[in-house]
C-alpha angles and dihedrals in degrees: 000000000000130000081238098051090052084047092054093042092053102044086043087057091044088049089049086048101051089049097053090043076053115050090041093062096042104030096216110172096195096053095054092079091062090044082057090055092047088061099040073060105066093032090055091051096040089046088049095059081080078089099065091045081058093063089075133077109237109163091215106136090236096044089058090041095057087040096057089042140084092266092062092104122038090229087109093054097048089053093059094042086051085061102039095049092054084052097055095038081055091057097042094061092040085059087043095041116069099181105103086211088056100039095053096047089057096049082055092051088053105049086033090060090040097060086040098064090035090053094048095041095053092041094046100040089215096108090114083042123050149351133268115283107249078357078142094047094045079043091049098041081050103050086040090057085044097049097045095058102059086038076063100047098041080054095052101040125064086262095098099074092067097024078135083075098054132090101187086069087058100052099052092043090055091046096045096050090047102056081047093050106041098038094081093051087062088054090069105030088081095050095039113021091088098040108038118041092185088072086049084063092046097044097056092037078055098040091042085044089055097042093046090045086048101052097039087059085042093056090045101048089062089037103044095040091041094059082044100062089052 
């Protein structure tokens, strides 16, 4: 495991941490949903180590088992945390989002993008295999239309004047500026990430750059609006 994997894990937890301290002394309800994905988070990424301990050659019956199944690579988890994690960012914005419009053509995106990765996947057979084709793009385009809304709302309601406060504002800026960031990261990875390895080393120093910029932001937007609210 890399130096860069253990980094990740342990801002992850203290982005979880901070939410829950959080939402406990608040008791912010919309926020809690995003809390809960904070937490699918770290689960998700502790869960998915099973794959470096597959790298070795233990002889335990269910070791080899796991190793010469489906579940040999996380593909599979990661599929399912791709899905789940639309799902709660949908929820999030229909608790943030108080226009009923708004609120019922997110929940479409969301089932429509739900039935379409159980239908390609059941019609494909890759689900243990591999991701979504343009998964990121469809992800991106979602969280943008998402984003946008309440960006919409927060301009049109009293709550601009102290935007600073909330951290609402924080979050979907974070989120927004990392699907834009790291998408076109994921143009190139199918053309270069078996010829050049130089590109491997950029893209994880990228990819570890995003993830540690995210959850920082993240950490001080409960934090900092927190102590503002006292």
């Amino acid at each position: 495991m890399s130096n860069y994997v253990l980094a990740m894990h342990i801002v992850e937890l203290i982005a979880a941490l901070a939410g829950s301290y959080y939402s406990l002394k608040v008791k912010d309800k919309t926020l809690a949903v995003f809390v809960w994905y904070l937490w699918v988070t770290v689960f998700v990424e502790t869960f998915g180590m099973y794959g470096y301990i597959l790298q070795n050659d233990y002889d335990y019956e269910w070791f080899v088992w796991i190793k010469n199944s489906v579940f040999r690579s996380n593909n599979w988890l990661y599929n399912l945390y791709r899905v789940v994690s639309i799902i709660l960012f949908g929820q999030f914005y229909e608790r943030v989002i108080k226009d009923p419009s708004v609120t019922k053509l997110i929940r479409i995106l969301v089932i429509a993008y739900v039935c379409f990765t159980v239908v390609y996947f059941t019609m494909s057979g890759t689900f243990f295999i591999f991701s979504l084709p343009y998964g990121v793009f469809v992800e991106t385009f979602l969280v943008f239309v998402f984003v946008m809304f309440y960006y919409r709302q927060l301009l049109k309601s009293d709550k601009i004047l102290y935007f600073y406060k909330l951290p609402v504002f924080y979050i979907s800026s974070g989120l927004l500026l990392w699907y834009l960031s790291v998408t076109p990261i994921f143009i190139f990875n199918s053309y270069l990430n078996v010829i050049n390895d130089k590109f491997l080393e950029f893209r994880d120093f990228y990819l570890f750059i995003a993830n540690i910029s995210l959850y920082l932001c993240y950490t001080f937007c409960f934090l900092f609006t927190l102590r503002r609210k006292k």
